[in-house]
Amino acid sequence: QAKAQRGSTLRFFEPGMQAAISERAQLEADLQQAIGAGQFLLHLQPQYDGAGAMVGAESLLRWQHPVHGLVPPARFIAVAEDSELIVPIGRWVLRSACELLARWRHAPHLRDLSLSVNVSARQFRQDDFAELVVRLLQDTGAPAHRLELELTESLVLEDVEDSIAKMHRLRVKGVRFAVDDFGTGYSSLSYLTRLPLHRLKIDKSFVHHLGESHSDDVVVQTILGMARNLELEVVAEGVETEAQRAFLARHGCDLYQGYLLARPMPVAQLEAMRLPPG
Ligand code: C2E
Ligand code: MG
Ligand code: MG
Ligand code: MG
């Protein structure tokens, strides 16, 4: 067993040495058994309001690989999407998030937190996606209005009618929706008014150069102004400096997420941050 794992390490890191099985195929095979082997876990990154209160968290998937250690999503989500493995993995994420919300419901210091979950296109396009989420909410007893699903612009726009239909089916149950990485996609703004949206998340690539790049300043101010008119909340992601936070606050940003405030962390650590003092 240990020997086989060393073999997979070589293929993983040195594609030039690959034998019959490619690095990607090995990654896929490893992914295939990762759910059953209990290798996935959720990290949570807090989201804060303008007064500095933690109001929610985003769930960010991590893979505890027996050889490669803690693998970030950038290393495996794309492969999971291409191979359809994202469907069972995404189901695991949704179920875990609902179980967490159900548990928080009974804890006075945690029950008012919302939880955001990233949804990939392949997963959302499944015919039974909305039914799946409704069933998970029922099975776990999670409060639907604390669950927020993050969709990207490109996901929504690849089939607007299907997106609207599924979003409405979940919206009537109380589930909320955010557009993730806002500003990086097609930015066809007319679709925004047709969707039952709650939030926009400004992509961190715009936040990064705030105050240094005139064009990014304008983009962010424009998003904030537009969101105000549409009565959408705005979350800024990737807030790393006090100057970025101050700029966003000056222009009416509602919520803040980023290394300046807190990094993604294990669930127990976030829960401990909310414990009343004493
Ligand atoms: P995202 O949804 O846009 O998540 C934000 C990413 O920015 C996270 O990376 C987070 O750790 C990182 N981040 C947060 N604050 C800062 C900051 O101040 N500076 C910088 N440089 N980065 C910051 P992470 O956890 O590596 O996730 C990357 C992407 O993987 C996510 O981007 C999301 O698209 C995807 N992802 C994560 N979890 C899931 C999941 O459960 N399902 C699906 N389908 N995709 C997921
Ligand atoms: Mg996200
Ligand atoms: Mg994002
Ligand atoms: Mg992003």
Short mmCIF file of C-alpha atoms and ligand atoms in Angstrom, two decimals:
data_model
loop_
_atom_site.label_atom_id
_atom_site.label_comp_id
_atom_site.label_asym_id
_atom_site.label_seq_id
_atom_site.Cartn_x
_atom_site.Cartn_y
_atom_site.Cartn_z
CA GLN A 1 0.00 0.00 0.00
CA ALA A 2 2.73 2.46 0.99
CA LYS A 3 4.69 1.46 -2.08
CA ALA A 4 1.73 2.10 -4.37
CA GLN A 5 1.32 5.54 -2.81
CA ARG A 6 4.96 6.41 -3.44
CA GLY A 7 4.39 5.42 -7.04
CA SER A 8 1.47 7.79 -7.32
CA THR A 9 3.59 10.61 -5.87
CA LEU A 10 6.04 10.26 -8.73
CA ARG A 11 3.32 10.41 -11.32
CA PHE A 12 1.71 13.31 -9.51
CA PHE A 13 4.77 15.54 -9.44
CA GLU A 14 6.87 14.34 -12.38
CA PRO A 15 4.69 13.94 -15.45
CA GLY A 16 7.85 13.32 -17.48
CA MET A 17 8.26 10.00 -15.67
CA GLN A 18 4.73 8.83 -16.14
CA ALA A 19 4.27 5.23 -17.20
CA ALA A 20 1.06 3.81 -18.58
CA ILE A 21 -1.17 5.87 -16.37
CA SER A 22 -1.09 9.64 -16.70
CA GLU A 23 -0.85 12.09 -13.83
CA ARG A 24 -4.35 13.23 -14.56
CA ALA A 25 -5.77 9.73 -14.62
CA GLN A 26 -4.08 9.03 -11.31
CA LEU A 27 -5.54 12.21 -9.84
CA GLU A 28 -8.94 11.14 -11.11
CA ALA A 29 -8.55 7.68 -9.60
CA ASP A 30 -7.50 9.21 -6.29
CA LEU A 31 -10.48 11.59 -6.42
CA GLN A 32 -12.83 8.72 -7.19
CA GLN A 33 -12.18 7.07 -3.85
CA ALA A 34 -11.69 10.26 -1.81
CA ILE A 35 -15.31 10.56 -0.69
CA GLY A 36 -15.55 6.95 0.47
CA ALA A 37 -12.20 7.29 2.22
CA GLY A 38 -13.41 10.38 4.12
CA GLN A 39 -10.64 12.57 2.68
CA PHE A 40 -12.71 15.70 2.05
CA LEU A 41 -13.28 18.39 4.62
CA LEU A 42 -14.68 21.89 4.69
CA HIS A 43 -12.74 24.91 5.77
CA LEU A 44 -14.69 28.04 6.61
CA GLN A 45 -13.74 31.66 5.97
CA PRO A 46 -15.63 34.24 8.03
CA GLN A 47 -17.55 37.13 6.47
CA TYR A 48 -17.87 40.37 8.44
CA ASP A 49 -20.22 43.32 8.29
CA GLY A 50 -19.12 46.95 8.30
CA ALA A 51 -19.18 47.07 12.11
CA GLY A 52 -16.80 44.11 12.30
CA ALA A 53 -19.33 41.47 13.36
CA MET A 54 -19.02 37.99 11.86
CA VAL A 55 -22.29 37.37 10.03
CA GLY A 56 -21.50 34.24 8.06
CA ALA A 57 -18.87 32.08 6.44
CA GLU A 58 -17.96 30.63 3.06
CA SER A 59 -17.31 26.91 2.90
CA LEU A 60 -14.15 26.07 0.97
CA LEU A 61 -13.43 22.47 0.09
CA ARG A 62 -10.14 20.81 1.03
CA TRP A 63 -8.81 17.37 0.17
CA GLN A 64 -6.72 15.63 2.80
CA HIS A 65 -4.68 13.45 0.47
CA PRO A 66 -2.74 10.61 2.20
CA VAL A 67 0.43 11.48 0.29
CA HIS A 68 0.13 15.06 -0.93
CA GLY A 69 -1.31 16.51 2.26
CA LEU A 70 -3.97 19.21 2.23
CA VAL A 71 -4.79 19.86 -1.44
CA PRO A 72 -6.51 23.17 -2.34
CA PRO A 73 -9.45 23.18 -4.78
CA ALA A 74 -7.45 24.85 -7.55
CA ARG A 75 -5.59 21.53 -7.88
CA PHE A 76 -8.59 19.24 -8.31
CA ILE A 77 -11.92 21.04 -8.97
CA ALA A 78 -11.29 21.35 -12.72
CA VAL A 79 -10.49 17.63 -13.00
CA ALA A 80 -13.55 16.82 -10.92
CA GLU A 81 -15.68 18.94 -13.25
CA ASP A 82 -14.34 17.35 -16.43
CA SER A 83 -14.85 13.85 -15.08
CA GLU A 84 -18.33 14.42 -13.59
CA LEU A 85 -16.87 13.51 -10.20
CA ILE A 86 -17.92 17.00 -9.16
CA VAL A 87 -21.49 15.72 -8.94
CA PRO A 88 -20.94 13.33 -6.00
CA ILE A 89 -18.30 15.63 -4.51
CA GLY A 90 -20.65 18.62 -4.72
CA ARG A 91 -23.39 16.53 -3.14
CA TRP A 92 -21.04 15.71 -0.27
CA VAL A 93 -20.26 19.42 0.16
CA LEU A 94 -23.95 20.39 0.19
CA ARG A 95 -24.85 17.65 2.65
CA SER A 96 -21.97 18.61 4.95
CA ALA A 97 -22.96 22.28 4.82
CA CYS A 98 -26.59 21.45 5.63
CA GLU A 99 -25.51 19.22 8.53
CA LEU A 100 -23.42 22.09 9.86
CA LEU A 101 -26.30 24.56 9.60
CA ALA A 102 -28.60 22.08 11.33
CA ARG A 103 -26.10 21.76 14.19
CA TRP A 104 -25.62 25.54 14.42
CA ARG A 105 -29.36 25.97 14.74
CA HIS A 106 -29.15 24.54 18.26
CA ALA A 107 -26.18 26.66 19.34
CA PRO A 108 -27.17 30.19 20.43
CA HIS A 109 -23.76 31.68 19.47
CA LEU A 110 -23.85 30.14 15.97
CA ARG A 111 -27.49 30.07 14.92
CA ASP A 112 -27.51 33.49 13.22
CA LEU A 113 -24.57 32.70 10.90
CA SER A 114 -25.18 32.12 7.20
CA LEU A 115 -23.18 29.58 5.23
CA SER A 116 -22.18 30.07 1.58
CA VAL A 117 -21.51 27.07 -0.63
CA ASN A 118 -19.78 27.13 -4.03
CA VAL A 119 -21.70 25.32 -6.74
CA SER A 120 -20.06 24.27 -10.00
CA ALA A 121 -21.76 24.34 -13.39
CA ARG A 122 -21.86 20.57 -13.93
CA GLN A 123 -23.48 20.15 -10.55
CA PHE A 124 -26.06 22.92 -11.03
CA ARG A 125 -27.00 21.64 -14.51
CA GLN A 126 -28.10 18.25 -13.15
CA ASP A 127 -31.85 17.92 -13.72
CA ASP A 128 -32.48 17.16 -10.06
CA PHE A 129 -30.23 19.86 -8.56
CA ALA A 130 -33.04 21.89 -6.97
CA GLU A 131 -34.78 18.75 -5.69
CA LEU A 132 -31.51 17.51 -4.22
CA VAL A 133 -31.01 20.70 -2.22
CA VAL A 134 -34.62 20.66 -0.99
CA ARG A 135 -34.22 17.04 0.10
CA LEU A 136 -30.93 17.74 1.90
CA LEU A 137 -32.53 20.65 3.76
CA GLN A 138 -35.40 18.38 4.82
CA ASP A 139 -33.19 15.42 5.74
CA THR A 140 -30.83 17.48 7.87
CA GLY A 141 -33.27 20.03 9.31
CA ALA A 142 -31.07 22.92 8.17
CA PRO A 143 -32.73 26.37 8.07
CA ALA A 144 -33.00 27.15 4.34
CA HIS A 145 -32.64 30.92 4.80
CA ARG A 146 -29.13 30.42 6.28
CA LEU A 147 -27.93 28.61 3.16
CA GLU A 148 -26.47 30.70 0.36
CA LEU A 149 -25.43 29.17 -2.96
CA GLU A 150 -22.63 30.87 -4.89
CA LEU A 151 -23.00 30.69 -8.67
CA THR A 152 -20.69 32.30 -11.21
CA GLU A 153 -21.87 34.58 -13.99
CA SER A 154 -20.78 32.14 -16.68
CA LEU A 155 -22.71 29.32 -15.00
CA VAL A 156 -25.88 31.39 -14.86
CA LEU A 157 -25.53 32.66 -18.42
CA GLU A 158 -24.80 29.34 -20.12
CA ASP A 159 -28.52 28.55 -19.72
CA VAL A 160 -30.38 31.52 -18.27
CA GLU A 161 -33.86 29.94 -18.38
CA ASP A 162 -32.72 26.77 -16.61
CA SER A 163 -30.85 28.89 -14.04
CA ILE A 164 -33.88 31.07 -13.32
CA ALA A 165 -36.17 28.06 -12.96
CA LYS A 166 -33.89 26.25 -10.51
CA MET A 167 -33.14 29.39 -8.53
CA HIS A 168 -36.84 30.16 -8.13
CA ARG A 169 -37.58 26.63 -6.98
CA LEU A 170 -35.03 27.05 -4.20
CA ARG A 171 -35.72 30.72 -3.49
CA VAL A 172 -39.32 29.93 -2.48
CA LYS A 173 -37.90 27.54 0.13
CA GLY A 174 -35.76 30.37 1.50
CA VAL A 175 -32.39 29.56 -0.08
CA ARG A 176 -30.37 32.63 -1.12
CA PHE A 177 -28.08 33.16 -4.09
CA ALA A 178 -24.87 35.09 -4.68
CA VAL A 179 -23.01 35.73 -7.92
CA ASP A 180 -19.40 34.73 -7.24
CA ASP A 181 -16.35 36.31 -8.87
CA PHE A 182 -18.56 39.15 -10.07
CA GLY A 183 -17.00 41.31 -12.77
CA THR A 184 -14.81 38.60 -14.30
CA GLY A 185 -17.48 37.02 -16.51
CA TYR A 186 -19.47 38.21 -19.45
CA SER A 187 -20.83 41.12 -17.43
CA SER A 188 -24.05 41.09 -19.38
CA LEU A 189 -25.82 43.15 -16.79
CA SER A 190 -29.35 42.77 -18.10
CA TYR A 191 -29.57 39.25 -16.62
CA LEU A 192 -29.08 40.54 -13.10
CA THR A 193 -32.60 41.90 -12.77
CA ARG A 194 -34.12 38.62 -13.94
CA LEU A 195 -32.53 36.50 -11.24
CA PRO A 196 -33.71 36.07 -7.63
CA LEU A 197 -30.36 37.25 -6.27
CA HIS A 198 -29.37 38.30 -2.80
CA ARG A 199 -25.68 39.18 -3.16
CA LEU A 200 -22.84 39.98 -5.50
CA LYS A 201 -19.31 38.97 -4.58
CA ILE A 202 -16.71 41.31 -6.04
CA ASP A 203 -13.87 39.21 -7.35
CA LYS A 204 -10.60 39.51 -5.46
CA SER A 205 -8.73 40.46 -8.63
CA PHE A 206 -10.50 43.87 -8.50
CA VAL A 207 -10.02 44.28 -4.77
CA HIS A 208 -6.29 43.61 -5.03
CA HIS A 209 -5.35 46.88 -6.74
CA LEU A 210 -7.90 49.17 -5.10
CA GLY A 211 -6.44 52.61 -4.57
CA GLU A 212 -3.59 51.84 -7.02
CA SER A 213 -5.41 51.13 -10.24
CA HIS A 214 -7.81 53.77 -11.45
CA SER A 215 -9.69 51.29 -13.63
CA ASP A 216 -10.21 48.82 -10.76
CA ASP A 217 -11.38 51.69 -8.52
CA VAL A 218 -13.96 52.59 -11.15
CA VAL A 219 -15.09 48.99 -11.64
CA VAL A 220 -15.60 48.49 -7.90
CA GLN A 221 -17.39 51.82 -7.44
CA THR A 222 -19.63 50.96 -10.37
CA ILE A 223 -20.48 47.51 -8.98
CA LEU A 224 -21.28 49.02 -5.57
CA GLY A 225 -23.48 51.73 -7.08
CA MET A 226 -25.30 49.29 -9.29
CA ALA A 227 -25.85 46.84 -6.41
CA ARG A 228 -27.33 49.66 -4.33
CA ASN A 229 -29.83 50.44 -7.08
CA LEU A 230 -30.71 46.78 -7.47
CA GLU A 231 -30.93 46.37 -3.68
CA LEU A 232 -28.33 43.63 -3.64
CA GLU A 233 -25.82 43.10 -0.86
CA VAL A 234 -22.16 43.21 -1.87
CA VAL A 235 -19.42 41.04 -0.43
CA ALA A 236 -15.83 41.98 -1.21
CA GLU A 237 -13.57 38.93 -1.37
CA GLY A 238 -9.79 38.93 -1.02
CA VAL A 239 -9.61 41.94 1.30
CA GLU A 240 -5.97 41.92 2.40
CA THR A 241 -5.21 45.47 3.53
CA GLU A 242 -6.78 48.14 5.70
CA ALA A 243 -6.61 50.54 2.72
CA GLN A 244 -8.72 48.17 0.62
CA ARG A 245 -11.25 47.78 3.41
CA ALA A 246 -11.45 51.56 3.92
CA PHE A 247 -11.97 52.17 0.19
CA LEU A 248 -14.76 49.58 0.08
CA ALA A 249 -16.40 50.99 3.21
CA ARG A 250 -16.30 54.53 1.79
CA HIS A 251 -18.19 53.33 -1.27
CA GLY A 252 -20.86 51.42 0.61
CA CYS A 253 -19.70 47.80 0.63
CA ASP A 254 -21.80 45.63 2.96
CA LEU A 255 -19.62 42.62 3.78
CA TYR A 256 -15.93 41.79 3.88
CA GLN A 257 -14.01 38.56 3.45
CA GLY A 258 -10.24 38.20 3.20
CA TYR A 259 -6.93 37.50 4.85
CA LEU A 260 -6.98 40.92 6.59
CA LEU A 261 -9.90 39.68 8.66
CA ALA A 262 -9.48 35.91 8.75
CA ARG A 263 -8.13 33.07 6.63
CA PRO A 264 -10.13 29.95 5.82
CA MET A 265 -9.95 27.70 8.89
CA PRO A 266 -11.22 24.38 10.28
CA VAL A 267 -14.86 24.38 11.35
CA ALA A 268 -14.07 23.94 15.06
CA GLN A 269 -11.78 26.97 15.00
CA LEU A 270 -14.46 29.23 13.54
CA GLU A 271 -17.00 27.93 16.04
CA ALA A 272 -14.59 28.70 18.89
CA MET A 273 -14.21 32.31 17.65
CA ARG A 274 -17.91 32.81 18.31
CA LEU A 275 -17.88 31.42 21.84
CA PRO A 276 -18.95 34.05 24.36
CA PRO A 277 -16.00 35.19 26.51
CA GLY A 278 -15.52 33.58 29.93
P1 C2E B 1 -13.90 31.39 -4.56
O1 C2E B 1 -15.24 30.82 -4.32
O2 C2E B 1 -13.83 32.68 -5.29
O3 C2E B 1 -13.24 31.48 -3.11
C1 C2E B 1 -12.37 32.48 -2.72
C2 C2E B 1 -10.94 32.00 -2.74
O4 C2E B 1 -10.11 33.09 -2.35
C3 C2E B 1 -10.63 30.88 -1.75
O5 C2E B 1 -9.60 30.07 -2.31
C4 C2E B 1 -10.08 31.64 -0.56
O6 C2E B 1 -9.26 30.87 0.28
C5 C2E B 1 -9.30 32.71 -1.26
N1 C2E B 1 -9.11 33.90 -0.43
C6 C2E B 1 -9.86 34.33 0.59
N2 C2E B 1 -9.39 35.50 1.09
C7 C2E B 1 -8.30 35.81 0.36
C8 C2E B 1 -7.37 36.90 0.39
O7 C2E B 1 -7.45 37.83 1.18
N3 C2E B 1 -6.37 36.87 -0.55
C9 C2E B 1 -6.26 35.86 -1.46
N4 C2E B 1 -5.24 35.92 -2.33
N5 C2E B 1 -7.12 34.82 -1.51
C10 C2E B 1 -8.13 34.80 -0.62
P2 C2E B 1 -9.67 28.48 -2.26
O8 C2E B 1 -10.19 28.04 -0.92
O9 C2E B 1 -8.34 27.97 -2.70
O10 C2E B 1 -10.77 28.15 -3.33
C11 C2E B 1 -10.56 28.46 -4.69
C12 C2E B 1 -11.81 28.23 -5.50
O11 C2E B 1 -12.18 26.86 -5.52
C13 C2E B 1 -13.03 28.96 -4.98
O12 C2E B 1 -12.98 30.32 -5.35
C14 C2E B 1 -14.14 28.19 -5.65
O13 C2E B 1 -14.33 28.63 -6.96
C15 C2E B 1 -13.56 26.78 -5.68
N6 C2E B 1 -14.17 25.98 -4.61
C16 C2E B 1 -13.86 25.95 -3.28
N7 C2E B 1 -14.68 25.09 -2.62
C17 C2E B 1 -15.52 24.57 -3.55
C18 C2E B 1 -16.61 23.63 -3.49
O14 C2E B 1 -17.00 23.11 -2.43
N8 C2E B 1 -17.23 23.35 -4.68
C19 C2E B 1 -16.86 23.93 -5.86
N9 C2E B 1 -17.51 23.61 -6.97
N10 C2E B 1 -15.85 24.81 -5.94
C20 C2E B 1 -15.20 25.14 -4.80
MG MG B 2 -16.98 31.43 -3.63
MG MG B 3 -15.27 34.19 -5.13
MG MG B 4 -12.79 34.44 -6.81
#
